[in-house]
Amino acid sequence: MFEGPPVGDPGPPSLGLMRFYFLDEQRGWLAAEHRGGLQGRGIVFETADGGATWRELPGWTYCCAGPIYFDDETHGWLASPAELMVTHDGGNSWQPQALPLPDGYDRAASLDHAPVFVSSRGGVVPVSLAATNEATGATGFYLTHDAGDSWQLAGTLASPASMVSVVDLDVWFAVGEEFHSTRDGGKTWETVRPDWKQAGRLVRLPGAATSIDPIEIEFITERDGWAILQVTTGTGEGVHALIQTEDGGRTWRLIGPYEVGP
């Protein structure tokens, strides 16, 4: 049961793009887009009973919300399309997180990714960097060694990334137009050529594949990872397929299509 959001005009409220984070089996938060009438805004709920009931928190009023993460009952982060937000009171109020910008960039917009903590005080957050001269943007990786009180730019990938997977403070994977990986905290990057680009290598459908695109990716070591591919063909058929790699993204094996449709 939800306490809120309020009814909008001209129609009932709706919640979309829901993102959950649970600190334990009872305490959790939900970030979502609330659309009531013609306007939308970000909204955050909390639960203290494992999700049986949810209470709307007062402190989030921006246009929309992304992934949410809490380090404990009071300190949390929320990735909005415009910036990274932080709370120190359990989500009752949110403030922009200060991220120092490198030369040539005038804005750090949050990616669709909350901070990843790999120890009690060490974490990584990837962000999209907008260039001052409106040239192609970059992807910045910020580190914290003080549990998120401050963040320092550790490495920059000179191209935008739509998906990022953080293994630890040194090993990161970033996927955009190309597939990139680093094993030294962003000092150097390697371009990986995954074999999923080979038509028919992993997913065989009638007709030639018109696109083979990853839509989600996650690594747990510098070699072991999984991805979800969206494959479409010239005949209009399509498939979502789960694939796995054991060599850092160079070769992949098909675990299996899990959804087939037009």
CSV table of C-alpha atoms in Angstrom, one decimal:
chain,number,residue,atom,x,y,z
A,1,MET,CA,0.0,0.0,0.0
A,2,PHE,CA,1.3,3.4,-0.9
A,3,GLU,CA,0.6,6.6,1.2
A,4,GLY,CA,0.7,9.1,-1.7
A,5,PRO,CA,1.3,10.4,-4.3
A,6,PRO,CA,-1.5,12.9,-4.6
A,7,VAL,CA,-4.2,12.7,-7.3
A,8,GLY,CA,-3.4,14.8,-10.3
A,9,ASP,CA,-5.5,16.7,-12.7
A,10,PRO,CA,-6.8,15.7,-15.3
A,11,GLY,CA,-6.3,12.1,-14.3
A,12,PRO,CA,-5.2,9.7,-11.6
A,13,PRO,CA,-1.5,9.5,-10.6
A,14,SER,CA,0.8,6.9,-12.1
A,15,LEU,CA,4.2,5.7,-11.2
A,16,GLY,CA,6.8,4.7,-13.8
A,17,LEU,CA,10.5,3.8,-14.1
A,18,MET,CA,10.6,2.4,-10.6
A,19,ARG,CA,14.0,1.7,-9.0
A,20,PHE,CA,14.3,-0.1,-5.7
A,21,TYR,CA,17.1,-0.4,-3.1
A,22,PHE,CA,16.8,-2.5,0.1
A,23,LEU,CA,19.3,-2.0,2.9
A,24,ASP,CA,18.1,-5.2,4.6
A,25,GLU,CA,14.9,-7.4,4.5
A,26,GLN,CA,12.8,-4.7,6.0
A,27,ARG,CA,14.2,-1.2,5.2
A,28,GLY,CA,14.1,0.0,1.6
A,29,TRP,CA,13.5,2.9,-0.8
A,30,LEU,CA,11.7,3.3,-4.1
A,31,ALA,CA,12.6,6.1,-6.6
A,32,ALA,CA,10.1,6.6,-9.4
A,33,GLU,CA,8.7,9.1,-11.9
A,34,HIS,CA,5.3,10.3,-10.7
A,35,ARG,CA,3.0,11.6,-13.4
A,36,GLY,CA,-0.2,13.3,-12.2
A,37,GLY,CA,-2.0,15.2,-15.0
A,38,LEU,CA,0.3,16.9,-17.5
A,39,GLN,CA,3.4,17.2,-15.3
A,40,GLY,CA,5.9,14.7,-14.0
A,41,ARG,CA,8.3,14.7,-11.1
A,42,GLY,CA,10.7,12.4,-9.3
A,43,ILE,CA,9.3,10.9,-6.1
A,44,VAL,CA,10.8,8.7,-3.4
A,45,PHE,CA,9.1,6.3,-1.0
A,46,GLU,CA,10.4,4.3,1.9
A,47,THR,CA,9.3,1.1,3.6
A,48,ALA,CA,10.1,-0.3,7.0
A,49,ASP,CA,8.2,-3.6,6.6
A,50,GLY,CA,9.7,-5.3,3.6
A,51,GLY,CA,7.6,-3.5,1.1
A,52,ALA,CA,4.2,-4.2,2.5
A,53,THR,CA,3.5,-0.5,2.9
A,54,TRP,CA,5.3,2.6,1.5
A,55,ARG,CA,5.4,6.2,2.7
A,56,GLU,CA,6.2,9.1,0.4
A,57,LEU,CA,9.2,11.2,1.4
A,58,PRO,CA,8.9,14.9,1.1
A,59,GLY,CA,12.3,15.9,-0.3
A,60,TRP,CA,12.3,15.1,-4.0
A,61,THR,CA,10.7,17.4,-6.6
A,62,TYR,CA,12.8,17.2,-9.7
A,63,CYS,CA,11.5,16.0,-13.0
A,64,CYS,CA,12.5,12.3,-12.7
A,65,ALA,CA,14.5,9.8,-10.8
A,66,GLY,CA,17.0,7.1,-11.5
A,67,PRO,CA,18.8,4.3,-9.6
A,68,ILE,CA,18.9,4.8,-5.8
A,69,TYR,CA,21.5,3.5,-3.3
A,70,PHE,CA,21.8,3.8,0.5
A,71,ASP,CA,24.9,3.1,2.5
A,72,ASP,CA,23.1,3.0,5.8
A,73,GLU,CA,19.7,4.3,7.1
A,74,THR,CA,20.6,8.0,6.6
A,75,HIS,CA,23.1,8.3,3.8
A,76,GLY,CA,22.1,7.7,0.2
A,77,TRP,CA,22.5,8.7,-3.4
A,78,LEU,CA,20.1,9.1,-6.3
A,79,ALA,CA,21.1,9.3,-10.0
A,80,SER,CA,18.9,11.8,-11.8
A,81,PRO,CA,19.4,12.7,-15.5
A,82,ALA,CA,20.7,16.1,-14.6
A,83,GLU,CA,23.0,15.4,-11.6
A,84,LEU,CA,23.9,13.1,-8.7
A,85,MET,CA,21.9,13.8,-5.6
A,86,VAL,CA,22.8,12.9,-2.0
A,87,THR,CA,20.8,12.6,1.2
A,88,HIS,CA,22.0,12.6,4.8
A,89,ASP,CA,18.6,12.2,6.5
A,90,GLY,CA,17.2,9.0,5.0
A,91,GLY,CA,15.8,10.6,1.9
A,92,ASN,CA,13.8,13.4,3.5
A,93,SER,CA,15.9,16.0,1.7
A,94,TRP,CA,18.3,15.8,-1.2
A,95,GLN,CA,21.1,18.0,-2.4
A,96,PRO,CA,23.3,18.0,-5.5
A,97,GLN,CA,26.6,16.1,-4.9
A,98,ALA,CA,29.6,18.3,-5.6
A,99,LEU,CA,31.8,16.7,-8.4
A,100,PRO,CA,34.9,18.6,-9.5
A,101,LEU,CA,35.0,19.1,-13.3
A,102,PRO,CA,38.1,18.6,-15.5
A,103,ASP,CA,39.2,21.4,-17.8
A,104,GLY,CA,37.0,21.7,-20.9
A,105,TYR,CA,33.8,20.4,-19.3
A,106,ASP,CA,31.1,22.6,-17.7
A,107,ARG,CA,28.6,20.0,-16.5
A,108,ALA,CA,28.6,16.5,-14.9
A,109,ALA,CA,25.3,14.9,-15.5
A,110,SER,CA,24.6,11.6,-13.8
A,111,LEU,CA,24.5,8.4,-15.8
A,112,ASP,CA,21.8,5.9,-15.2
A,113,HIS,CA,24.0,4.5,-12.4
A,114,ALA,CA,24.1,5.0,-8.7
A,115,PRO,CA,27.4,4.9,-6.8
A,116,VAL,CA,29.0,1.4,-6.3
A,117,PHE,CA,30.7,0.9,-3.0
A,118,VAL,CA,33.3,-1.9,-2.8
A,119,SER,CA,34.3,-1.3,0.8
A,120,SER,CA,32.9,0.6,3.8
A,121,ARG,CA,34.5,3.8,2.6
A,122,GLY,CA,35.6,3.3,-1.0
A,123,GLY,CA,33.3,3.7,-4.0
A,124,VAL,CA,33.0,4.6,-7.7
A,125,VAL,CA,30.4,6.7,-9.5
A,126,PRO,CA,30.3,7.1,-13.3
A,127,VAL,CA,28.9,10.3,-14.8
A,128,SER,CA,28.4,11.9,-18.2
A,129,LEU,CA,30.7,14.9,-18.8
A,130,ALA,CA,29.4,17.6,-21.1
A,131,ALA,CA,32.0,19.5,-23.0
A,132,THR,CA,32.1,23.3,-22.8
A,133,ASN,CA,32.4,23.6,-26.6
A,134,GLU,CA,29.5,21.2,-27.2
A,135,ALA,CA,31.8,18.6,-28.6
A,136,THR,CA,31.2,14.9,-28.0
A,137,GLY,CA,31.0,14.3,-24.3
A,138,ALA,CA,33.0,12.0,-22.2
A,139,THR,CA,32.5,9.6,-19.3
A,140,GLY,CA,34.1,10.4,-16.0
A,141,PHE,CA,34.7,8.1,-13.1
A,142,TYR,CA,34.8,9.6,-9.6
A,143,LEU,CA,36.2,7.8,-6.5
A,144,THR,CA,35.5,8.3,-2.9
A,145,HIS,CA,37.7,7.1,0.1
A,146,ASP,CA,35.5,8.8,2.8
A,147,ALA,CA,32.2,7.0,2.3
A,148,GLY,CA,30.9,9.5,-0.2
A,149,ASP,CA,31.5,12.7,1.6
A,150,SER,CA,33.7,13.9,-1.2
A,151,TRP,CA,34.5,12.6,-4.7
A,152,GLN,CA,37.6,13.0,-6.9
A,153,LEU,CA,37.9,12.4,-10.6
A,154,ALA,CA,40.0,9.3,-11.1
A,155,GLY,CA,39.7,8.5,-14.8
A,156,THR,CA,38.0,9.7,-18.0
A,157,LEU,CA,36.9,7.8,-21.1
A,158,ALA,CA,36.9,10.1,-24.1
A,159,SER,CA,33.5,9.0,-25.3
A,160,PRO,CA,30.0,8.7,-24.0
A,161,ALA,CA,28.9,5.5,-22.3
A,162,SER,CA,25.3,4.3,-22.0
A,163,MET,CA,26.2,1.3,-19.7
A,164,VAL,CA,28.9,0.9,-17.1
A,165,SER,CA,29.9,-2.0,-14.8
A,166,VAL,CA,32.1,-1.4,-11.8
A,167,VAL,CA,34.0,-4.4,-10.4
A,168,ASP,CA,36.2,-2.6,-7.9
A,169,LEU,CA,38.2,0.7,-7.5
A,170,ASP,CA,40.4,-0.2,-10.6
A,171,VAL,CA,38.4,-2.5,-12.9
A,172,TRP,CA,35.6,-0.8,-14.9
A,173,PHE,CA,33.7,-1.6,-18.2
A,174,ALA,CA,32.0,1.0,-20.3
A,175,VAL,CA,29.8,0.4,-23.3
A,176,GLY,CA,28.7,3.0,-25.9
A,177,GLU,CA,29.5,3.0,-29.5
A,178,GLU,CA,32.4,0.7,-28.5
A,179,PHE,CA,33.2,-1.6,-25.7
A,180,HIS,CA,35.9,-0.3,-23.3
A,181,SER,CA,37.6,-1.7,-20.2
A,182,THR,CA,40.2,-0.5,-17.8
A,183,ARG,CA,42.2,-2.3,-15.1
A,184,ASP,CA,44.1,0.6,-13.6
A,185,GLY,CA,41.4,3.0,-12.5
A,186,GLY,CA,40.9,4.8,-15.8
A,187,LYS,CA,44.6,5.7,-16.4
A,188,THR,CA,44.5,3.5,-19.6
A,189,TRP,CA,41.6,2.1,-21.6
A,190,GLU,CA,41.4,-0.9,-23.9
A,191,THR,CA,38.9,-1.2,-26.7
A,192,VAL,CA,37.4,-4.7,-26.7
A,193,ARG,CA,36.0,-6.3,-29.8
A,194,PRO,CA,33.2,-8.6,-28.6
A,195,ASP,CA,32.2,-11.4,-30.9
A,196,TRP,CA,28.5,-10.8,-30.4
A,197,LYS,CA,28.9,-8.3,-33.3
A,198,GLN,CA,29.3,-11.4,-35.6
A,199,ALA,CA,25.8,-12.0,-37.1
A,200,GLY,CA,24.6,-15.4,-36.2
A,201,ARG,CA,27.4,-16.1,-33.8
A,202,LEU,CA,25.1,-16.2,-30.7
A,203,VAL,CA,21.5,-15.8,-31.9
A,204,ARG,CA,20.2,-17.5,-35.0
A,205,LEU,CA,16.9,-16.1,-36.4
A,206,PRO,CA,15.3,-16.2,-39.9
A,207,GLY,CA,16.6,-13.3,-41.9
A,208,ALA,CA,19.8,-11.2,-41.5
A,209,ALA,CA,20.2,-9.4,-38.2
A,210,THR,CA,19.8,-5.7,-38.6
A,211,SER,CA,21.1,-4.8,-35.2
A,212,ILE,CA,22.8,-6.6,-32.3
A,213,ASP,CA,22.9,-4.3,-29.3
A,214,PRO,CA,23.6,-4.8,-25.6
A,215,ILE,CA,20.9,-3.3,-23.3
A,216,GLU,CA,22.4,-4.3,-20.0
A,217,ILE,CA,25.8,-5.5,-18.8
A,218,GLU,CA,27.3,-6.6,-15.5
A,219,PHE,CA,30.8,-7.9,-14.6
A,220,ILE,CA,31.8,-9.5,-11.2
A,221,THR,CA,35.5,-9.9,-12.0
A,222,GLU,CA,37.8,-8.5,-14.7
A,223,ARG,CA,37.0,-11.6,-16.7
A,224,ASP,CA,33.5,-12.8,-15.8
A,225,GLY,CA,30.4,-11.0,-16.9
A,226,TRP,CA,26.9,-11.2,-18.4
A,227,ALA,CA,25.0,-9.1,-20.9
A,228,ILE,CA,21.5,-8.9,-22.3
A,229,LEU,CA,21.4,-8.4,-26.1
A,230,GLN,CA,18.6,-7.0,-28.1
A,231,VAL,CA,18.7,-8.6,-31.6
A,232,THR,CA,16.4,-7.6,-34.5
A,233,THR,CA,16.2,-8.9,-38.0
A,234,GLY,CA,15.0,-7.7,-41.4
A,235,THR,CA,11.9,-9.9,-41.1
A,236,GLY,CA,10.8,-8.0,-38.0
A,237,GLU,CA,11.5,-10.8,-35.6
A,238,GLY,CA,13.4,-10.1,-32.4
A,239,VAL,CA,14.9,-11.7,-29.4
A,240,HIS,CA,16.4,-10.7,-26.1
A,241,ALA,CA,19.3,-13.0,-25.2
A,242,LEU,CA,21.4,-13.6,-22.1
A,243,ILE,CA,25.1,-14.1,-22.8
A,244,GLN,CA,28.2,-14.7,-20.7
A,245,THR,CA,31.9,-14.0,-21.0
A,246,GLU,CA,34.9,-15.5,-19.2
A,247,ASP,CA,37.6,-13.5,-20.9
A,248,GLY,CA,36.8,-9.9,-20.2
A,249,GLY,CA,34.3,-9.4,-23.0
A,250,ARG,CA,36.1,-10.8,-26.0
A,251,THR,CA,34.1,-14.0,-26.5
A,252,TRP,CA,30.6,-14.7,-25.3
A,253,ARG,CA,28.4,-17.8,-25.1
A,254,LEU,CA,24.6,-17.9,-25.3
A,255,ILE,CA,22.9,-18.7,-22.1
A,256,GLY,CA,19.5,-18.6,-23.8
A,257,PRO,CA,16.9,-16.3,-25.3
A,258,TYR,CA,14.4,-15.4,-22.7
A,259,GLU,CA,11.9,-13.4,-24.6
A,260,VAL,CA,10.8,-13.6,-28.2
A,261,GLY,CA,8.5,-11.2,-30.0
A,262,PRO,CA,8.1,-8.8,-32.9
